[in-house]
mmCIF file of C-alpha atoms in Angstrom:
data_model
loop_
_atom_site.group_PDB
_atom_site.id
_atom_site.type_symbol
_atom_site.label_atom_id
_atom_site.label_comp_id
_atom_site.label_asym_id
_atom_site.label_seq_id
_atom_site.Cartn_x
_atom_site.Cartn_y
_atom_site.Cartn_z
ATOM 1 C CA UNK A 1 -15.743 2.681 13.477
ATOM 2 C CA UNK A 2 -17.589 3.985 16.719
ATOM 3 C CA UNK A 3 -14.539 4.583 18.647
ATOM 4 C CA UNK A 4 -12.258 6.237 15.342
ATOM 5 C CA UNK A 5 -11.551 10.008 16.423
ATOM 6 C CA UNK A 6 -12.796 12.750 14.383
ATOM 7 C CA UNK A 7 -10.696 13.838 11.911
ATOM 8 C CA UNK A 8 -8.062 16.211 12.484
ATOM 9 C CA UNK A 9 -8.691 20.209 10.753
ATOM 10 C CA UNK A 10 -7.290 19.667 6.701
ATOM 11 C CA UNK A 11 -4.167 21.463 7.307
ATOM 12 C CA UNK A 12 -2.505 19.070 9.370
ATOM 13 C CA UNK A 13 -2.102 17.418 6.247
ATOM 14 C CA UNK A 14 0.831 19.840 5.676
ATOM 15 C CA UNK A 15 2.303 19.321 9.348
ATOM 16 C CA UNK A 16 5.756 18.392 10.323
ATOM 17 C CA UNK A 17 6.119 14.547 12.077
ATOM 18 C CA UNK A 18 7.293 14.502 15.402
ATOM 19 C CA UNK A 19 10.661 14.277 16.229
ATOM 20 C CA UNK A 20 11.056 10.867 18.066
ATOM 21 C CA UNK A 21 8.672 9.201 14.913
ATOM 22 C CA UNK A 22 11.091 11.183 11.912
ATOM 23 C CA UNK A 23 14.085 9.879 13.614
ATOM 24 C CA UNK A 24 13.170 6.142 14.396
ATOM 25 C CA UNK A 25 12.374 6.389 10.541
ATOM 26 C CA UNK A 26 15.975 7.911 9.640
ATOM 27 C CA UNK A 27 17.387 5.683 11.823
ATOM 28 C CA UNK A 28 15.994 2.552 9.719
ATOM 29 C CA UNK A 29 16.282 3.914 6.387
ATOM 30 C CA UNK A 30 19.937 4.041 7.157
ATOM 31 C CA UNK A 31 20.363 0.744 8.413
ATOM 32 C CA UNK A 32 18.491 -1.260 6.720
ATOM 33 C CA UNK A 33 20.064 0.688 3.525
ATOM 34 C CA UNK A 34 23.573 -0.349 4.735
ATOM 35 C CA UNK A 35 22.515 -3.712 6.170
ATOM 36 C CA UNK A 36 23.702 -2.594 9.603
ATOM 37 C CA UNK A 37 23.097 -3.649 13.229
ATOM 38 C CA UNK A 38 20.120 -1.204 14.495
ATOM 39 C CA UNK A 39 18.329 -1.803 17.894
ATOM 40 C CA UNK A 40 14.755 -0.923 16.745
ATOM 41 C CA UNK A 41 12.749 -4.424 16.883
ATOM 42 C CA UNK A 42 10.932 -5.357 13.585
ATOM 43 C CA UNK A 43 8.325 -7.176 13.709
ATOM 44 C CA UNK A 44 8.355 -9.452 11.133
ATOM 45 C CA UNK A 45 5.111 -12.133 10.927
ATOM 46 C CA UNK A 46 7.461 -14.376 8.300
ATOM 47 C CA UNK A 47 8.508 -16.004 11.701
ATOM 48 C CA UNK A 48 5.017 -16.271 12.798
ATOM 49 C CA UNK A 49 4.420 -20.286 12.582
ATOM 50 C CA UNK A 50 0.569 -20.610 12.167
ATOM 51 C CA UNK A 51 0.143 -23.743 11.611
ATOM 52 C CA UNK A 52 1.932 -24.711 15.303
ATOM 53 C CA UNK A 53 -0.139 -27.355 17.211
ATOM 54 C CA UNK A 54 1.713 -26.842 20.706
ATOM 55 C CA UNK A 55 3.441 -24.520 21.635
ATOM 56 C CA UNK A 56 3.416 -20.607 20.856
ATOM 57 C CA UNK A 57 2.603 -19.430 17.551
ATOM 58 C CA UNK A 58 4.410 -16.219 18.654
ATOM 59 C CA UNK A 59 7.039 -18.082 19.935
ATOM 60 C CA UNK A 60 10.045 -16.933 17.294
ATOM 61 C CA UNK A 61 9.094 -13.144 17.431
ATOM 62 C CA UNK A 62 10.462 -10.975 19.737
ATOM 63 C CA UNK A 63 9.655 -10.541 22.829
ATOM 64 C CA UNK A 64 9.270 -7.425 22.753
ATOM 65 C CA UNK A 65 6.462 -7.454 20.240
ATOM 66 C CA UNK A 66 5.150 -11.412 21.724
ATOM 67 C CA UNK A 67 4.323 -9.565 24.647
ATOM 68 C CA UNK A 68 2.120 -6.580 23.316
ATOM 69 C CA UNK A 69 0.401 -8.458 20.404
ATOM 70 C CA UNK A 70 -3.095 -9.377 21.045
ATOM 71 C CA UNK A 71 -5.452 -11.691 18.672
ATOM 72 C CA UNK A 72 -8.467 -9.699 18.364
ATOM 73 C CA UNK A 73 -10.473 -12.023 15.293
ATOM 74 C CA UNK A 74 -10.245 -13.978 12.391
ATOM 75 C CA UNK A 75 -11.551 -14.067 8.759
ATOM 76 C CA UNK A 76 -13.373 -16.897 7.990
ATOM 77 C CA UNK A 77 -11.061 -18.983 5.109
ATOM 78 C CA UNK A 78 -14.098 -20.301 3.540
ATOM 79 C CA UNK A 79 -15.569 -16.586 3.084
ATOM 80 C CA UNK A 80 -12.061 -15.453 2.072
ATOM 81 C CA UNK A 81 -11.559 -17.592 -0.327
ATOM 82 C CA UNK A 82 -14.781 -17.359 -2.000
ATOM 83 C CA UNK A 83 -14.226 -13.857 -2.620
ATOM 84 C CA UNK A 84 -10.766 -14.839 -3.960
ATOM 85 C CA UNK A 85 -12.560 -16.695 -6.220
ATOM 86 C CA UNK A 86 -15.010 -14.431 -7.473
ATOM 87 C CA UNK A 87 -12.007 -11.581 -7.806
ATOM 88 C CA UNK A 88 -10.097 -14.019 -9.750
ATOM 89 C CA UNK A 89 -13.363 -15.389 -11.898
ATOM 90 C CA UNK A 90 -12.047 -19.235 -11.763
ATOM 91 C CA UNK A 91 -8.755 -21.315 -10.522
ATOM 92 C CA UNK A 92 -7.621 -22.648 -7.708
ATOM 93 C CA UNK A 93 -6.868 -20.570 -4.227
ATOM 94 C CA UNK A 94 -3.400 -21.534 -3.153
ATOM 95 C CA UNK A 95 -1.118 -20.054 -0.967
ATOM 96 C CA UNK A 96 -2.496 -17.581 1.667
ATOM 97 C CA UNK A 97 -2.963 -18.401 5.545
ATOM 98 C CA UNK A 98 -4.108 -22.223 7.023
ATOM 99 C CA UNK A 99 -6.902 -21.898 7.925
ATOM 100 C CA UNK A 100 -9.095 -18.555 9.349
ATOM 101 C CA UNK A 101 -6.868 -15.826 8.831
ATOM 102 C CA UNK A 102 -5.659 -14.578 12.139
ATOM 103 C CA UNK A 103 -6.389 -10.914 12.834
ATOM 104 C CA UNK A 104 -3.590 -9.324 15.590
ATOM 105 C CA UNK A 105 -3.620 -5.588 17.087
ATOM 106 C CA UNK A 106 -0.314 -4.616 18.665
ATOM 107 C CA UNK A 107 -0.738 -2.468 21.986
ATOM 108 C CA UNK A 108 1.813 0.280 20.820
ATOM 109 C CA UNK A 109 -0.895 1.433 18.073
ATOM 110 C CA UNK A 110 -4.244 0.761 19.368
ATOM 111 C CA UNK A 111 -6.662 0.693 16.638
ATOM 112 C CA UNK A 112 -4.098 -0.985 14.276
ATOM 113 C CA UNK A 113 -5.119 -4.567 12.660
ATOM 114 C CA UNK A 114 -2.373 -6.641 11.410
ATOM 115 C CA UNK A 115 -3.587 -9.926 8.803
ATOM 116 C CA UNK A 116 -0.565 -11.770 8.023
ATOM 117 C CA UNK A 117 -0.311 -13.736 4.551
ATOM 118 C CA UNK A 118 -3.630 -12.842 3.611
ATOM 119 C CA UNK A 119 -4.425 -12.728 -0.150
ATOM 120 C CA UNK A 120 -2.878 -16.083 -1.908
ATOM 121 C CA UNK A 121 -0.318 -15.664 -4.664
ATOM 122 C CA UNK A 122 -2.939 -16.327 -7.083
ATOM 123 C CA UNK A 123 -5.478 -13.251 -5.904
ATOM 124 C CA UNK A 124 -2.270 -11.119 -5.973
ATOM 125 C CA UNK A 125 -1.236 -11.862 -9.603
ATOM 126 C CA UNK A 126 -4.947 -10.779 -10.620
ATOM 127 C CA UNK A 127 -4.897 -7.890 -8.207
ATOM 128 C CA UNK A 128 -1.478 -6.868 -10.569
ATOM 129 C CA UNK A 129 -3.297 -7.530 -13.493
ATOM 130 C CA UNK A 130 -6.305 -5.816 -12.852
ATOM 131 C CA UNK A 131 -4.789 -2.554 -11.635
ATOM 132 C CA UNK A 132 -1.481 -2.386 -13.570
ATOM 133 C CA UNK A 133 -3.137 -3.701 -16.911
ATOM 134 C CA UNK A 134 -6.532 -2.802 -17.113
ATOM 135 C CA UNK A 135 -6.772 0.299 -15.095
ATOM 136 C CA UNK A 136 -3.733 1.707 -15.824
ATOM 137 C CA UNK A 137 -4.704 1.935 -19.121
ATOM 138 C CA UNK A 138 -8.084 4.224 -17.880
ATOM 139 C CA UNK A 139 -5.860 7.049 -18.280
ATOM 140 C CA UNK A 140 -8.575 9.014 -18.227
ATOM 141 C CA UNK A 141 -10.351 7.855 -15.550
ATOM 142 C CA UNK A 142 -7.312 7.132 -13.055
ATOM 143 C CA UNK A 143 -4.402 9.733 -12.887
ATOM 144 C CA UNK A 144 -0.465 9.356 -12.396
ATOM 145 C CA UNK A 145 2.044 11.243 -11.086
ATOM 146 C CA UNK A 146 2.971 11.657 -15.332
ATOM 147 C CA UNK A 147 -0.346 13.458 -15.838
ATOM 148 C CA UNK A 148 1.191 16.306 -14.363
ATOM 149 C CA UNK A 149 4.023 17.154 -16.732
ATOM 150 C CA UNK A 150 2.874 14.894 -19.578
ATOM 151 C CA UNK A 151 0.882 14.400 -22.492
ATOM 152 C CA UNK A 152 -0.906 10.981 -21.508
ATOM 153 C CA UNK A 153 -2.655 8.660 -24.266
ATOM 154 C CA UNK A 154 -6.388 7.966 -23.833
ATOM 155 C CA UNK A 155 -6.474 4.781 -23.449
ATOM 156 C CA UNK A 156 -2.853 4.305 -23.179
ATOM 157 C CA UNK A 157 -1.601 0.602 -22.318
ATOM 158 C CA UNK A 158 1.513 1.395 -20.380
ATOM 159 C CA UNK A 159 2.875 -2.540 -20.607
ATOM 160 C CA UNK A 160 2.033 -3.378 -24.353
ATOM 161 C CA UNK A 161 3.355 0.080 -25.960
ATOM 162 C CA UNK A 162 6.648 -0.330 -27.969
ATOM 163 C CA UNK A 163 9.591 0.097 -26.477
ATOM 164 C CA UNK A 164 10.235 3.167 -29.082
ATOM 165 C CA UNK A 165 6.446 4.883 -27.672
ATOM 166 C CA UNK A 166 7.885 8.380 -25.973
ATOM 167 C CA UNK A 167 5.824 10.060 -23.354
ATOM 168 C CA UNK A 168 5.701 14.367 -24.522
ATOM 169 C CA UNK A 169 6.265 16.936 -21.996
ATOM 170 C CA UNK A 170 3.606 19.682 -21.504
ATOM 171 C CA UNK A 171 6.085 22.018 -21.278
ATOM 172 C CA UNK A 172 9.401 20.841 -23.490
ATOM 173 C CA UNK A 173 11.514 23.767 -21.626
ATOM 174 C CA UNK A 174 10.938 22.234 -18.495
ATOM 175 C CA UNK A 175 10.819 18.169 -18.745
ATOM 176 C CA UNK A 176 12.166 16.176 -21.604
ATOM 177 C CA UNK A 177 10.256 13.602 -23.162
ATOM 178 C CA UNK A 178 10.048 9.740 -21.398
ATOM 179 C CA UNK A 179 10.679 6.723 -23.163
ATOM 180 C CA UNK A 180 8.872 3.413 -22.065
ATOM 181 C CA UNK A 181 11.435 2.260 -20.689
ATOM 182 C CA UNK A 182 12.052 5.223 -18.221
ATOM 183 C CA UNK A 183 8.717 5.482 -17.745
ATOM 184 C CA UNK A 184 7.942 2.169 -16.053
ATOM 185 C CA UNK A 185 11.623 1.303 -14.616
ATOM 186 C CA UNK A 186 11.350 4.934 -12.576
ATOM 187 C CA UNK A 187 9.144 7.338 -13.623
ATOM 188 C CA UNK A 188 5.836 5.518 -13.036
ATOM 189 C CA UNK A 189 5.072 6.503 -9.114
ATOM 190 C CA UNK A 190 1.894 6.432 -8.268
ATOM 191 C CA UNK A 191 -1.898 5.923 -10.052
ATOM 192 C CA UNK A 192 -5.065 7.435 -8.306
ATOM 193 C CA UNK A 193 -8.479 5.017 -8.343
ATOM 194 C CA UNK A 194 -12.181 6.953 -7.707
ATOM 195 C CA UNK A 195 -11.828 9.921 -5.769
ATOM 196 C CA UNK A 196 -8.858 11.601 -7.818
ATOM 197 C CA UNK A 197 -6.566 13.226 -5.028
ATOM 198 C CA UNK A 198 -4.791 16.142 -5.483
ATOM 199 C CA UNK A 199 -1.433 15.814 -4.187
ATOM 200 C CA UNK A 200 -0.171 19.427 -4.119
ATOM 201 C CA UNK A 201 -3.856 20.926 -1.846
ATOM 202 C CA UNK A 202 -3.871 17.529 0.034
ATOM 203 C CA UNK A 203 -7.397 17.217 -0.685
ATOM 204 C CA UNK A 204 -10.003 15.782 -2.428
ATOM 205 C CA UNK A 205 -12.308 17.825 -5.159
ATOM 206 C CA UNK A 206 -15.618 18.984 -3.885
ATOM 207 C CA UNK A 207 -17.924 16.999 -5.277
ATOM 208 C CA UNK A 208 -20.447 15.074 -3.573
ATOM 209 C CA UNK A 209 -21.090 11.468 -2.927
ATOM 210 C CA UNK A 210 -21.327 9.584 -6.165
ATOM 211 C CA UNK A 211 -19.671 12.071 -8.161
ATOM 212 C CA UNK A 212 -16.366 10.913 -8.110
ATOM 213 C CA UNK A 213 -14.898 8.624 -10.665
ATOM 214 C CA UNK A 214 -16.271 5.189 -10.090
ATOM 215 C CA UNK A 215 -13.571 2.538 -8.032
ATOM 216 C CA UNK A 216 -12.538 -0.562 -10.073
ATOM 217 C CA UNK A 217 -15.567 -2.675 -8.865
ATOM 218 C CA UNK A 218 -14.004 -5.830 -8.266
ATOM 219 C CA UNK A 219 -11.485 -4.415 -6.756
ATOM 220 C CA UNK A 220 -13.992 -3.161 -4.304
ATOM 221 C CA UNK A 221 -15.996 -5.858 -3.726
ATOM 222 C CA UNK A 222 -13.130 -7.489 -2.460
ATOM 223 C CA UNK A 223 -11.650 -4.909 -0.282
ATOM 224 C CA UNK A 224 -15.478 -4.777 1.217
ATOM 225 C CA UNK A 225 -15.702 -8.321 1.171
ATOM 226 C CA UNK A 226 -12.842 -8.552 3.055
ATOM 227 C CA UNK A 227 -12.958 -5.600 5.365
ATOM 228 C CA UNK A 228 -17.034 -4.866 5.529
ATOM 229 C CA UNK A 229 -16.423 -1.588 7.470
ATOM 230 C CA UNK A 230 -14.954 -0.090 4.607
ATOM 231 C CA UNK A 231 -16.372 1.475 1.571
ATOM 232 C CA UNK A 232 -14.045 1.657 -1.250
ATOM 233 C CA UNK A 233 -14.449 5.418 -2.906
ATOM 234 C CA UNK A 234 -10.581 5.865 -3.389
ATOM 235 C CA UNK A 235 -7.135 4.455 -3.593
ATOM 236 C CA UNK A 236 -3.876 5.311 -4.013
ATOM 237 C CA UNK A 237 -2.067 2.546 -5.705
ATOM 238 C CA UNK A 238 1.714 3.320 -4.936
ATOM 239 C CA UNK A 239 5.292 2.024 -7.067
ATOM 240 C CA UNK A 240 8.110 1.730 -5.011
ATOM 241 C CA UNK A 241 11.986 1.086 -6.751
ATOM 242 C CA UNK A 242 14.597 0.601 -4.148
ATOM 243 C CA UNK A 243 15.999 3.327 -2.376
ATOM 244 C CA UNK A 244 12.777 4.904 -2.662
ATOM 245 C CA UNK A 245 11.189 5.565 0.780
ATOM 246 C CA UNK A 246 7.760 7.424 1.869
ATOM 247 C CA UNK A 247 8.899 9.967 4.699
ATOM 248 C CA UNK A 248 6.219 10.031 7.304
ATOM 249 C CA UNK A 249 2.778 11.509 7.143
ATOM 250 C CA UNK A 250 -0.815 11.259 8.078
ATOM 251 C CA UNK A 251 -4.249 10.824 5.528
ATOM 252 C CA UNK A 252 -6.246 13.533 7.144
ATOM 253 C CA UNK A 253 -8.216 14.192 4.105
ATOM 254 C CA UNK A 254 -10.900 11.958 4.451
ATOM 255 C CA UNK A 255 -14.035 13.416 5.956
ATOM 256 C CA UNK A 256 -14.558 9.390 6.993
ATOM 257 C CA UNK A 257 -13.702 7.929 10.101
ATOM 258 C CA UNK A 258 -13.962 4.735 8.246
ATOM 259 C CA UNK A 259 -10.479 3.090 8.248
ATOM 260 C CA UNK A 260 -7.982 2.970 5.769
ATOM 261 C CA UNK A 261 -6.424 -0.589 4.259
ATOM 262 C CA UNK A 262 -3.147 -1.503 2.781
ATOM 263 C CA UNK A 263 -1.938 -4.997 0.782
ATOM 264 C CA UNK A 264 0.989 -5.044 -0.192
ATOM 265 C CA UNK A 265 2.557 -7.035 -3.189
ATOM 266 C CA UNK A 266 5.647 -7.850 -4.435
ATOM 267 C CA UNK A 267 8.809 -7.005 -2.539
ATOM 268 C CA UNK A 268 8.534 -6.602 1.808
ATOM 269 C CA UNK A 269 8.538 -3.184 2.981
ATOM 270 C CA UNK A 270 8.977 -1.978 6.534
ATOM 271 C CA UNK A 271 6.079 0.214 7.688
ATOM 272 C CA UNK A 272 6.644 2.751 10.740
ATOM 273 C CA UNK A 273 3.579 3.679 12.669
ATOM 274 C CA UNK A 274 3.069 5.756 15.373
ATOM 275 C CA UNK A 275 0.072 7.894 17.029
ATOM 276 C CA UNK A 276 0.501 11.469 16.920
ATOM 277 C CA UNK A 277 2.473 13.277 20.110
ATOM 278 C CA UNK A 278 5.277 13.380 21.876
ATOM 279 C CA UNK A 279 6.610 10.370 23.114
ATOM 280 C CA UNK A 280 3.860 8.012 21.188
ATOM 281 C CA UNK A 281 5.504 4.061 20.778
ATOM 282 C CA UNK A 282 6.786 3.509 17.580
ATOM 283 C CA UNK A 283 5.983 0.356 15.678
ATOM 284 C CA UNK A 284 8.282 -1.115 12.905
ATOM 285 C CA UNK A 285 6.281 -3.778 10.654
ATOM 286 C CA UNK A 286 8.233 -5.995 8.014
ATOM 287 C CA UNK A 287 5.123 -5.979 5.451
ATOM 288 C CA UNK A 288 5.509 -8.925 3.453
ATOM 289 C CA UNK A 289 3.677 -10.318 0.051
ATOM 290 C CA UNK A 290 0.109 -10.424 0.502
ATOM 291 C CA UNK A 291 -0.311 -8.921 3.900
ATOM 292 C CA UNK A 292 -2.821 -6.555 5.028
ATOM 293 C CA UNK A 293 -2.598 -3.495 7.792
ATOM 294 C CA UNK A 294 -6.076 -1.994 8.322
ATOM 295 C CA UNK A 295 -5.692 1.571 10.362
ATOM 296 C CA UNK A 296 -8.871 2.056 11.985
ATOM 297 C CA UNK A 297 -10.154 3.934 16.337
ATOM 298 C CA UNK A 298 -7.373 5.718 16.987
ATOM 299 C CA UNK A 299 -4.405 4.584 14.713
ATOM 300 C CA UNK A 300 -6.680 6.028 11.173
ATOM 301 C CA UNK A 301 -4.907 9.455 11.918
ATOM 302 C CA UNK A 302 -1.900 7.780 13.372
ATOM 303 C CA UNK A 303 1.715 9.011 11.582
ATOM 304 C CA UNK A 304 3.534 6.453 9.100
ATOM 305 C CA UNK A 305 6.041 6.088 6.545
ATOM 306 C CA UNK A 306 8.111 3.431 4.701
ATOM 307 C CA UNK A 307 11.638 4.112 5.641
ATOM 308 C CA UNK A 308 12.813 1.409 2.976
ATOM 309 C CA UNK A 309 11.864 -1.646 0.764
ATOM 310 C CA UNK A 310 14.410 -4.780 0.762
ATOM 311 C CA UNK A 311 15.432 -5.706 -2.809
ATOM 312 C CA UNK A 312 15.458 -9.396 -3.699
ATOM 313 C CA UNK A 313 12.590 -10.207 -1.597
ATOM 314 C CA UNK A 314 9.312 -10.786 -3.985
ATOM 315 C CA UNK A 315 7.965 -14.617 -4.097
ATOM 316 C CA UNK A 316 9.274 -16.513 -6.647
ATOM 317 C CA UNK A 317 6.050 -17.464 -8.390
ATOM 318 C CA UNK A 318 5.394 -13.259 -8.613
ATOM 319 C CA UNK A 319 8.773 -12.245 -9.811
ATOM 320 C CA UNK A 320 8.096 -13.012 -13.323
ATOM 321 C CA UNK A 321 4.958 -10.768 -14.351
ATOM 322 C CA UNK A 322 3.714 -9.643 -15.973
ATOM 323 C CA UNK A 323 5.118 -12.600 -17.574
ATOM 324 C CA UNK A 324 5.120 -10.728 -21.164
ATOM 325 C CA UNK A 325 8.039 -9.171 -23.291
ATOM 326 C CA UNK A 326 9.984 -6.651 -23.089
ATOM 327 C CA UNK A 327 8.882 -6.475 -19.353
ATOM 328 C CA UNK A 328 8.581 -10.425 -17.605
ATOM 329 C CA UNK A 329 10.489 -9.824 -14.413
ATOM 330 C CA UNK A 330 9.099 -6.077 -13.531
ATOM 331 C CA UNK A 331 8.018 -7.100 -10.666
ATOM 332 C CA UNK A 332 11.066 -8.794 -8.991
ATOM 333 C CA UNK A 333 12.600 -5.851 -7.177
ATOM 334 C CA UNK A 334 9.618 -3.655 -6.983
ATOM 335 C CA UNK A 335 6.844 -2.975 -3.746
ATOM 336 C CA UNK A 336 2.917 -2.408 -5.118
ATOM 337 C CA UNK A 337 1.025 -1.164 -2.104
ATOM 338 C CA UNK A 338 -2.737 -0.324 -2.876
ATOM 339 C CA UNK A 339 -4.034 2.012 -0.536
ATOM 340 C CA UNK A 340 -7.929 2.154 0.183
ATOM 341 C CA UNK A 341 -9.534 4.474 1.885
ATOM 342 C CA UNK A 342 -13.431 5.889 2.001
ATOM 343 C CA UNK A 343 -13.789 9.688 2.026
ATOM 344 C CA UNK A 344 -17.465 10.163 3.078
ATOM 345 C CA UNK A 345 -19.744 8.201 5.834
#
């Protein structure tokens, strides 16, 4: 995007948030932990009522949020949900937004796109599928936060092993070995698609364009399809188990200004967000099922975090997959967030 900063020198990557953004995201990680009264407005596009004729769409959110967001576009349904097809290869699209998807920036975070209810249950049980079953699997293609400290099958499918199928430490004196079923209740964080990054430098391997491991393709023609300023190269596809939490950071890595986009699946997660400095705003998003944030101008190196993901809050029709034994039901208290970002223009 034309007017997307530069990106900041590597080793900000290692920088400490500022204080005002770490506290707003204590300050909600303890709340909504203990369910307690916190003054921090959430903005929460469940009570955004689309398919109003008069009236306000906005009208239920709070004003404090009514007042600053702005809708800046839409994506055509008809396109949308021909790539929804094509991702899915054949059934109906249900679910999803009426009509063109509305696209909202929010003046606290200028930069930052908001598409509520964007990918229909349907596209987000294949999106599952697709990453969780098939790629998953790639183990070694697409790296975990187990390759680390264990010895990982290649091809290993993580879902159809038997529940007796251990996981071996590299080094026994240090880890002990993983069963299946501590592997994908807990242990199982994170998986890395195309451009493998390394979590401890905070980089990427130097390797030029086209080198990298190749990016699940549909899964890229639909992020592109979808978001055409974009060029899939890598992904982080995260796991989160309530109480985890991501404490906040910025993706500096990327020598891209292209921006960076998130779906989210499963159970809602609030997202804080916040440009770098002083005495920035600070936004709060609920992130439900199927939407989409897209950080691009100014908010791509903005500072965020997830200060805490609300258990019991997955759509019905999702709570059942994989929808095979032992593990029908993984889903129900669990947040997928895929991650998508392009790391050279």
């Amino acid at each position: 995007m034309s007017n997307t900063p530069p990106p900041p020198p590597l080793d900000h990557a290692h920088q400490a948030p500022p204080p005002h953004i770490r506290a707003i995201h204590k300050t909600l990680q303890k709340a909504l932990r203990d369910r307690s009264p916190c003054d921090i407005p959430i903005l929460d596009f469940a009570e955004y009522d689309a398919a109003t004729i008069t009236g306000d769409p906005l009208a239920s959110l709070p004003e404090h949020h009514r007042k600053r967001l702005m809708l800046t576009g839409r994506i055509s349904k008809v396109q949308a949900c021909e790539l929804f097809r094509q991702f899915q290869g054949s059934g109906e699209i249900d679910g999803g937004a009426e009509g063109d998807v509305p696209v909202f920036e929010h003046s606290s975070v200028p930069g930052l796109r908001i598409i509520p209810a964007l990918l229909p249950l349907a596209t987000q049980h294949q999106i599952l599928s697709s990453l969780l079953l098939r790629d998953l699997a790639d183990t070694k293609t697409h790296a975990t936060n187990l390759h680390l400290h264990y010895k990982i099958p290649t091809p290993f499918q993580f879902f159809s092993a038997s529940l007796t199928t251990t996981l071996d430490p590299i080094d026994h004196t240090v880890h002990k070995p993983l069963t299946m079923t501590q592997v994908l209740n807990k242990k199982l964080r994170w998986m890395t698609l195309g451009g493998q990054y390394d979590w401890t430098a905070k980089q990427y391997p130097e390797k030029a364009p086209g080198d990298e491991p190749a990016f699940p393709a549909d899964v890229g023609d639909l992020i592109h399809g979808l978001f055409p300023d974009v060029i899939p190269q890598a992904a982080i596809l995260n796991i989160y188990n309530p109480p985890d939490t991501l404490a906040p950071h910025r993706d500096v890595s990327e020598a891209s200004t292209a921006p960076l986009v998130s779906l989210s699946i499963g159970c809602s997660g609030v997202f804080v967000i916040a440009l770098d400095g002083t005495d920035t705003e600070v936004l709060a998003i609920r992130l439900n099922s199927g939407d989409a944030v897209v950080m691009g101008g100014a908010s791509r190196w903005a500072w965020h975090s997830v200060p805490a993901i609300e258990r019991g809050t997955c759509p019905p029709s999702l709570t059942s997959w994989p929808s095979t034994e032992p593990w029908e039901g993984w889903l129900e208290n669990r947040r997928i967030n895929l991650n998508v970002r392009q790391m050279w223009d």
